[in-house]
PDB file of C-alpha atoms in Angstrom:
ATOM      1  CA  GLY A1219      88.846 141.965  83.652  1.00 84.00           C
ATOM      2  CA  GLU A1220      86.023 143.539  81.584  1.00 89.00           C
ATOM      3  CA  ASN A1221      82.349 142.587  82.389  1.00 93.00           C
ATOM      4  CA  VAL A1222      79.619 143.475  79.931  1.00 96.00           C
ATOM      5  CA  GLU A1223      75.978 143.474  80.683  1.00 97.00           C
ATOM      6  CA  GLN A1224      73.413 143.541  77.909  1.00 98.00           C
ATOM      7  CA  HIS A1225      69.572 144.363  77.996  1.00 97.00           C
ATOM      8  CA  PRO A1226      67.111 143.230  76.980  1.00 98.00           C
ATOM      9  CA  SER A1227      67.586 139.579  76.246  1.00 97.00           C
ATOM     10  CA  THR A1228      64.696 139.568  73.776  1.00 98.00           C
ATOM     11  CA  LEU A1229      63.045 142.323  71.831  1.00 98.00           C
ATOM     12  CA  SER A1230      60.113 142.181  69.473  1.00 98.00           C
ATOM     13  CA  VAL A1231      59.110 145.073  67.202  1.00 98.00           C
ATOM     14  CA  GLN A1232      56.914 145.761  64.327  1.00 98.00           C
ATOM     15  CA  GLU A1233      58.506 146.476  60.888  1.00 98.00           C
ATOM     16  CA  GLY A1234      59.298 150.114  60.604  1.00 98.00           C
ATOM     17  CA  ASP A1235      59.673 150.777  64.418  1.00 98.00           C
ATOM     18  CA  SER A1236      62.942 151.371  66.095  1.00 98.00           C
ATOM     19  CA  ALA A1237      64.806 149.102  68.295  1.00 98.00           C
ATOM     20  CA  VAL A1238      67.324 150.048  71.149  1.00 98.00           C
ATOM     21  CA  ILE A1239      69.683 147.611  72.825  1.00 98.00           C
ATOM     22  CA  LYS A1240      71.793 148.706  75.787  1.00 98.00           C
ATOM     23  CA  CYS A1241      75.052 147.512  77.378  1.00 98.00           C
ATOM     24  CA  THR A1242      77.140 148.537  80.306  1.00 97.00           C
ATOM     25  CA  TYR A1243      80.724 147.813  80.992  1.00 96.00           C
ATOM     26  CA  SER A1244      82.869 147.637  83.959  1.00 94.00           C
ATOM     27  CA  ASP A1245      86.496 148.514  82.825  1.00 92.00           C
ATOM     28  CA  SER A1246      86.978 152.326  82.601  1.00 90.00           C
ATOM     29  CA  ALA A1247      90.202 151.683  80.617  1.00 89.00           C
ATOM     30  CA  SER A1248      88.167 150.168  77.706  1.00 90.00           C
ATOM     31  CA  ASN A1249      88.262 152.230  74.558  1.00 90.00           C
ATOM     32  CA  TYR A1250      86.679 150.016  71.813  1.00 92.00           C
ATOM     33  CA  PHE A1251      82.972 148.946  71.790  1.00 95.00           C
ATOM     34  CA  PRO A1252      81.683 146.917  68.880  1.00 96.00           C
ATOM     35  CA  TRP A1253      78.360 145.405  67.937  1.00 98.00           C
ATOM     36  CA  TYR A1254      78.010 142.104  66.338  1.00 98.00           C
ATOM     37  CA  LYS A1255      75.113 140.571  64.481  1.00 98.00           C
ATOM     38  CA  GLN A1256      74.605 136.811  64.385  1.00 97.00           C
ATOM     39  CA  GLU A1257      72.263 135.147  61.965  1.00 96.00           C
ATOM     40  CA  LEU A1258      70.926 131.534  62.388  1.00 94.00           C
ATOM     41  CA  GLY A1259      73.690 128.953  61.921  1.00 92.00           C
ATOM     42  CA  LYS A1260      76.415 131.420  61.362  1.00 94.00           C
ATOM     43  CA  GLY A1261      79.284 133.087  63.252  1.00 96.00           C
ATOM     44  CA  PRO A1262      78.727 136.721  64.433  1.00 97.00           C
ATOM     45  CA  GLN A1263      79.787 139.634  62.102  1.00 97.00           C
ATOM     46  CA  LEU A1264      80.614 143.239  63.156  1.00 96.00           C
ATOM     47  CA  ILE A1265      78.006 145.699  62.198  1.00 97.00           C
ATOM     48  CA  ILE A1266      79.282 148.875  63.759  1.00 96.00           C
ATOM     49  CA  ASP A1267      81.767 149.985  66.478  1.00 95.00           C
ATOM     50  CA  ILE A1268      82.736 153.057  68.385  1.00 93.00           C
ATOM     51  CA  ARG A1269      85.861 154.261  70.174  1.00 90.00           C
ATOM     52  CA  SER A1270      86.000 156.236  73.240  1.00 84.00           C
ATOM     53  CA  ASN A1271      86.883 159.520  71.635  1.00 82.00           C
ATOM     54  CA  VAL A1272      83.524 159.642  69.952  1.00 83.00           C
ATOM     55  CA  GLY A1273      80.051 159.970  71.345  1.00 91.00           C
ATOM     56  CA  GLU A1274      78.057 158.695  68.509  1.00 95.00           C
ATOM     57  CA  LYS A1275      78.530 156.930  65.150  1.00 95.00           C
ATOM     58  CA  LYS A1276      75.959 156.325  62.311  1.00 97.00           C
ATOM     59  CA  ASP A1277      75.872 153.926  59.439  1.00 95.00           C
ATOM     60  CA  GLN A1278      72.610 154.272  57.510  1.00 96.00           C
ATOM     61  CA  ARG A1279      69.920 152.789  59.774  1.00 98.00           C
ATOM     62  CA  ILE A1280      72.268 151.824  62.562  1.00 98.00           C
ATOM     63  CA  ALA A1281      73.762 154.118  65.183  1.00 98.00           C
ATOM     64  CA  VAL A1282      75.783 153.575  68.307  1.00 98.00           C
ATOM     65  CA  THR A1283      76.015 155.948  71.203  1.00 97.00           C
ATOM     66  CA  LEU A1284      78.655 155.939  74.028  1.00 96.00           C
ATOM     67  CA  ASN A1285      78.548 157.499  77.472  1.00 94.00           C
ATOM     68  CA  LYS A1286      82.010 156.930  79.007  1.00 92.00           C
ATOM     69  CA  THR A1287      81.128 158.659  82.307  1.00 92.00           C
ATOM     70  CA  ALA A1288      78.222 156.301  82.845  1.00 94.00           C
ATOM     71  CA  LYS A1289      80.049 153.440  81.246  1.00 95.00           C
ATOM     72  CA  HIS A1290      77.223 152.499  78.964  1.00 95.00           C
ATOM     73  CA  PHE A1291      76.719 152.316  75.162  1.00 97.00           C
ATOM     74  CA  SER A1292      73.665 151.595  73.051  1.00 98.00           C
ATOM     75  CA  LEU A1293      72.700 150.194  69.559  1.00 98.00           C
ATOM     76  CA  HIS A1294      69.966 151.979  67.694  1.00 98.00           C
ATOM     77  CA  ILE A1295      68.217 150.495  64.670  1.00 98.00           C
ATOM     78  CA  THR A1296      65.725 152.731  62.907  1.00 98.00           C
ATOM     79  CA  GLU A1297      63.088 151.652  60.281  1.00 98.00           C
ATOM     80  CA  THR A1298      63.517 148.032  61.221  1.00 98.00           C
ATOM     81  CA  GLN A1299      63.114 145.338  58.598  1.00 97.00           C
ATOM     82  CA  PRO A1300      62.473 141.651  58.792  1.00 97.00           C
ATOM     83  CA  GLU A1301      66.078 140.937  57.776  1.00 97.00           C
ATOM     84  CA  ASP A1302      67.205 142.870  60.956  1.00 98.00           C
ATOM     85  CA  SER A1303      65.906 139.674  62.889  1.00 98.00           C
ATOM     86  CA  ALA A1304      68.918 138.187  64.453  1.00 98.00           C
ATOM     87  CA  VAL A1305      71.008 137.976  67.673  1.00 98.00           C
ATOM     88  CA  TYR A1306      72.939 141.068  68.594  1.00 98.00           C
ATOM     89  CA  PHE A1307      75.967 141.175  70.801  1.00 98.00           C
ATOM     90  CA  CYS A1308      77.777 144.202  72.304  1.00 98.00           C
ATOM     91  CA  ALA A1309      81.494 143.788  73.447  1.00 97.00           C
ATOM     92  CA  GLY A1310      83.969 145.631  75.403  1.00 94.00           C
ATOM     93  CA  GLU A1311      87.701 145.582  74.870  1.00 91.00           C
ATOM     94  CA  GLN A1312      89.888 143.750  77.463  1.00 89.00           C
ATOM     95  CA  ALA A1313      93.465 145.015  77.681  1.00 85.00           C
ATOM     96  CA  GLY A1314      93.554 145.849  74.049  1.00 82.00           C
ATOM     97  CA  THR A1315      93.863 142.195  73.001  1.00 89.00           C
ATOM     98  CA  ALA A1316      90.415 140.535  73.434  1.00 93.00           C
ATOM     99  CA  LEU A1317      86.769 141.182  73.350  1.00 95.00           C
ATOM    100  CA  ILE A1318      84.327 140.259  76.247  1.00 96.00           C
ATOM    101  CA  PHE A1319      80.805 139.907  74.883  1.00 97.00           C
ATOM    102  CA  GLY A1320      77.376 140.531  76.466  1.00 97.00           C
ATOM    103  CA  LYS A1321      74.812 137.736  76.583  1.00 97.00           C
ATOM    104  CA  GLY A1322      73.079 138.833  73.415  1.00 97.00           C
ATOM    105  CA  THR A1323      69.641 140.186  72.374  1.00 98.00           C
ATOM    106  CA  THR A1324      67.340 138.241  70.139  1.00 97.00           C
ATOM    107  CA  LEU A1325      65.566 140.840  67.925  1.00 98.00           C
ATOM    108  CA  SER A1326      62.398 139.791  66.150  1.00 98.00           C
ATOM    109  CA  VAL A1327      60.995 142.067  63.433  1.00 98.00           C
ATOM    110  CA  SER A1328      57.426 141.092  62.482  1.00 96.00           C
ATOM    111  CA  SER A1329      55.861 142.480  59.194  1.00 91.00           C
TER     112      SER A1329
ATOM    113  CA  ASP B  46      84.831 136.287  53.945  1.00 59.00           C
ATOM    114  CA  ALA B  47      87.887 135.877  56.140  1.00 68.00           C
ATOM    115  CA  GLY B  48      89.649 132.660  55.574  1.00 93.00           C
ATOM    116  CA  ILE B  49      88.863 130.642  58.811  1.00 97.00           C
ATOM    117  CA  THR B  50      88.157 127.024  58.738  1.00 97.00           C
ATOM    118  CA  GLN B  51      86.888 125.073  61.772  1.00 98.00           C
ATOM    119  CA  SER B  52      87.088 121.288  62.001  1.00 97.00           C
ATOM    120  CA  PRO B  53      85.146 119.260  62.761  1.00 98.00           C
ATOM    121  CA  ARG B  54      81.966 121.191  62.287  1.00 97.00           C
ATOM    122  CA  HIS B  55      79.952 118.644  64.248  1.00 98.00           C
ATOM    123  CA  LYS B  56      81.121 116.029  66.787  1.00 98.00           C
ATOM    124  CA  VAL B  57      79.367 113.759  69.242  1.00 98.00           C
ATOM    125  CA  THR B  58      81.476 112.135  71.802  1.00 97.00           C
ATOM    126  CA  GLU B  59      81.154 110.460  75.242  1.00 97.00           C
ATOM    127  CA  THR B  60      82.073 111.812  78.721  1.00 98.00           C
ATOM    128  CA  GLY B  61      85.684 111.320  79.580  1.00 97.00           C
ATOM    129  CA  THR B  62      87.011 111.167  76.055  1.00 97.00           C
ATOM    130  CA  PRO B  63      89.582 113.636  74.735  1.00 97.00           C
ATOM    131  CA  VAL B  64      88.357 115.999  72.007  1.00 98.00           C
ATOM    132  CA  THR B  65      90.488 118.453  69.829  1.00 98.00           C
ATOM    133  CA  LEU B  66      88.986 121.188  67.752  1.00 98.00           C
ATOM    134  CA  ARG B  67      91.017 122.807  65.106  1.00 98.00           C
ATOM    135  CA  CYS B  68      90.950 126.383  63.709  1.00 98.00           C
ATOM    136  CA  HIS B  69      92.829 127.216  60.567  1.00 98.00           C
ATOM    137  CA  GLN B  70      93.321 130.732  59.135  1.00 97.00           C
ATOM    138  CA  THR B  71      94.757 131.940  55.808  1.00 96.00           C
ATOM    139  CA  GLU B  72      94.703 135.731  56.849  1.00 94.00           C
ATOM    140  CA  ASN B  73      98.128 135.605  58.746  1.00 93.00           C
ATOM    141  CA  HIS B  74      96.409 137.408  61.792  1.00 93.00           C
ATOM    142  CA  ARG B  75      98.406 137.423  64.899  1.00 94.00           C
ATOM    143  CA  TYR B  76      95.503 136.927  67.351  1.00 95.00           C
ATOM    144  CA  MET B  77      93.266 133.847  67.485  1.00 97.00           C
ATOM    145  CA  TYR B  78      90.535 133.115  69.854  1.00 98.00           C
ATOM    146  CA  TRP B  79      88.204 130.305  71.044  1.00 98.00           C
ATOM    147  CA  TYR B  80      84.651 131.184  72.430  1.00 98.00           C
ATOM    148  CA  ARG B  81      81.877 128.987  73.364  1.00 98.00           C
ATOM    149  CA  GLN B  82      78.219 129.992  72.820  1.00 98.00           C
ATOM    150  CA  ASP B  83      75.477 128.690  75.004  1.00 96.00           C
ATOM    151  CA  PRO B  84      71.838 129.812  75.394  1.00 91.00           C
ATOM    152  CA  GLY B  85      71.570 132.399  78.094  1.00 89.00           C
ATOM    153  CA  HIS B  86      75.346 132.949  78.276  1.00 93.00           C
ATOM    154  CA  GLY B  87      76.065 134.518  74.972  1.00 93.00           C
ATOM    155  CA  LEU B  88      79.782 134.225  73.708  1.00 97.00           C
ATOM    156  CA  ARG B  89      82.301 133.549  76.420  1.00 98.00           C
ATOM    157  CA  LEU B  90      86.156 133.600  75.910  1.00 97.00           C
ATOM    158  CA  ILE B  91      87.940 130.370  76.616  1.00 98.00           C
ATOM    159  CA  HIS B  92      91.539 130.961  75.599  1.00 98.00           C
ATOM    160  CA  TYR B  93      93.218 133.249  73.072  1.00 97.00           C
ATOM    161  CA  SER B  94      96.646 133.454  71.390  1.00 97.00           C
ATOM    162  CA  TYR B  95      98.607 136.586  70.597  1.00 95.00           C
ATOM    163  CA  GLY B  96     101.456 134.786  68.699  1.00 94.00           C
ATOM    164  CA  VAL B  97     103.037 131.394  68.099  1.00 95.00           C
ATOM    165  CA  LYS B  98     103.222 129.626  71.449  1.00 93.00           C
ATOM    166  CA  ASP B  99     101.829 132.644  73.294  1.00 96.00           C
ATOM    167  CA  THR B 100      98.421 132.003  74.820  1.00 97.00           C
ATOM    168  CA  ASP B 101      96.326 133.300  77.648  1.00 96.00           C
ATOM    169  CA  LYS B 102      93.240 132.297  79.567  1.00 96.00           C
ATOM    170  CA  GLY B 103      89.901 133.836  79.001  1.00 96.00           C
ATOM    171  CA  GLU B 104      86.664 133.787  81.119  1.00 95.00           C
ATOM    172  CA  VAL B 105      85.952 130.159  81.155  1.00 97.00           C
ATOM    173  CA  SER B 106      89.179 128.256  80.721  1.00 97.00           C
ATOM    174  CA  ASP B 107      88.928 125.434  83.201  1.00 97.00           C
ATOM    175  CA  GLY B 108      88.871 122.115  81.514  1.00 97.00           C
ATOM    176  CA  TYR B 109      90.299 123.474  78.338  1.00 98.00           C
ATOM    177  CA  SER B 110      93.840 123.692  76.881  1.00 98.00           C
ATOM    178  CA  VAL B 111      95.130 125.299  73.653  1.00 98.00           C
ATOM    179  CA  SER B 112      98.279 125.208  71.509  1.00 98.00           C
ATOM    180  CA  ARG B 113      99.461 127.387  68.686  1.00 98.00           C
ATOM    181  CA  SER B 114     102.607 125.982  66.961  1.00 96.00           C
ATOM    182  CA  LYS B 115     102.078 127.786  63.742  1.00 96.00           C
ATOM    183  CA  THR B 116     100.557 131.089  62.970  1.00 96.00           C
ATOM    184  CA  GLU B 117      97.753 129.615  61.014  1.00 97.00           C
ATOM    185  CA  ASP B 118      96.556 126.886  63.437  1.00 98.00           C
ATOM    186  CA  PHE B 119      95.019 127.275  66.863  1.00 98.00           C
ATOM    187  CA  LEU B 120      94.022 123.999  68.675  1.00 98.00           C
ATOM    188  CA  LEU B 121      91.475 123.653  71.494  1.00 98.00           C
ATOM    189  CA  THR B 122      91.698 120.452  73.431  1.00 98.00           C
ATOM    190  CA  LEU B 123      89.174 119.138  76.018  1.00 97.00           C
ATOM    191  CA  GLU B 124      91.271 116.522  77.942  1.00 94.00           C
ATOM    192  CA  SER B 125      88.366 114.736  79.382  1.00 97.00           C
ATOM    193  CA  ALA B 126      85.096 116.042  77.995  1.00 97.00           C
ATOM    194  CA  THR B 127      82.102 116.579  80.294  1.00 98.00           C
ATOM    195  CA  SER B 128      78.487 117.084  79.540  1.00 97.00           C
ATOM    196  CA  SER B 129      78.862 120.808  80.618  1.00 97.00           C
ATOM    197  CA  GLN B 130      81.185 121.354  77.635  1.00 98.00           C
ATOM    198  CA  THR B 131      78.360 120.489  75.230  1.00 98.00           C
ATOM    199  CA  SER B 132      78.305 123.772  73.195  1.00 98.00           C
ATOM    200  CA  VAL B 133      78.909 125.479  69.965  1.00 98.00           C
ATOM    201  CA  TYR B 134      82.525 126.637  69.742  1.00 98.00           C
ATOM    202  CA  PHE B 135      83.593 129.498  67.601  1.00 98.00           C
ATOM    203  CA  CYS B 136      87.177 130.458  66.534  1.00 98.00           C
ATOM    204  CA  ALA B 137      87.855 133.985  65.689  1.00 97.00           C
ATOM    205  CA  ILE B 138      90.944 135.954  64.380  1.00 96.00           C
ATOM    206  CA  SER B 139      91.927 139.624  64.741  1.00 93.00           C
ATOM    207  CA  GLU B 140      94.643 142.193  64.588  1.00 87.00           C
ATOM    208  CA  TRP B 141      95.017 144.844  67.323  1.00 79.00           C
ATOM    209  CA  GLY B 142      97.144 147.957  67.002  1.00 71.00           C
ATOM    210  CA  ASP B 143      97.178 151.611  66.086  1.00 63.00           C
ATOM    211  CA  ALA B 144      96.294 150.919  62.554  1.00 62.00           C
ATOM    212  CA  ASN B 145      93.907 148.085  63.170  1.00 62.00           C
ATOM    213  CA  THR B 146      90.494 148.111  64.541  1.00 72.00           C
ATOM    214  CA  GLY B 147      90.460 144.897  66.663  1.00 83.00           C
ATOM    215  CA  GLU B 148      87.504 143.496  64.633  1.00 91.00           C
ATOM    216  CA  LEU B 149      87.065 139.883  65.091  1.00 95.00           C
ATOM    217  CA  PHE B 150      86.299 137.553  62.222  1.00 95.00           C
ATOM    218  CA  PHE B 151      84.575 134.512  63.192  1.00 97.00           C
ATOM    219  CA  GLY B 152      84.513 130.919  61.825  1.00 97.00           C
ATOM    220  CA  GLU B 153      81.257 129.036  61.173  1.00 96.00           C
ATOM    221  CA  GLY B 154      81.352 127.175  64.487  1.00 97.00           C
ATOM    222  CA  SER B 155      81.801 123.643  65.673  1.00 98.00           C
ATOM    223  CA  ARG B 156      78.976 121.918  67.458  1.00 98.00           C
ATOM    224  CA  LEU B 157      80.138 119.549  70.102  1.00 98.00           C
ATOM    225  CA  THR B 158      77.700 117.202  72.064  1.00 98.00           C
ATOM    226  CA  VAL B 159      79.047 115.253  75.025  1.00 98.00           C
ATOM    227  CA  LEU B 160      76.827 112.370  75.988  1.00 97.00           C
TER     228      LEU B 160
END
């Protein structure tokens, strides 16, 4: 099955700086790679995703890049704000029916 | 917000007792999932369902069983709870297919403490 590794486990940045979180996956058949944000006391929510036929996708301050050859994908957050502080999870698709998640990155944005 | 309700939201129980967590959805999604979240381990898939009475194991299924007798309900049972099953349990729902993204919608979580 799919295995997803995520780094770093914690990330601290100053407000306005950029943050990058990286993930690798094992199943070369995977085609769908989402990122979720989890705020304290809540369930995770999708913030952006990418499919294997696209190398990069942007949504305002958030972007995701995918390198299928190397089997890794990254989340980029620009101009970070305190409200970006949360736990972020990457995930890989397993057999088109489930998501396998990385261990998460706790992002802290200080003002 | 997606219509997902987990119950109970909090439970404290003793080692060896049976526990059932319930997930109820009003979205008529085909797929339902149970994940557990633990510090340092992220979200790990326990079991999932792809239809009524159709279930499959996830990454950490030992010690857990599930049932889905109706589209809207997915039950997670710990037959004999152990302290290692102390965790926050999340239910999620989804649709997969050509016209669907596979996005998971999560419930608010159920915090289980096994003493």
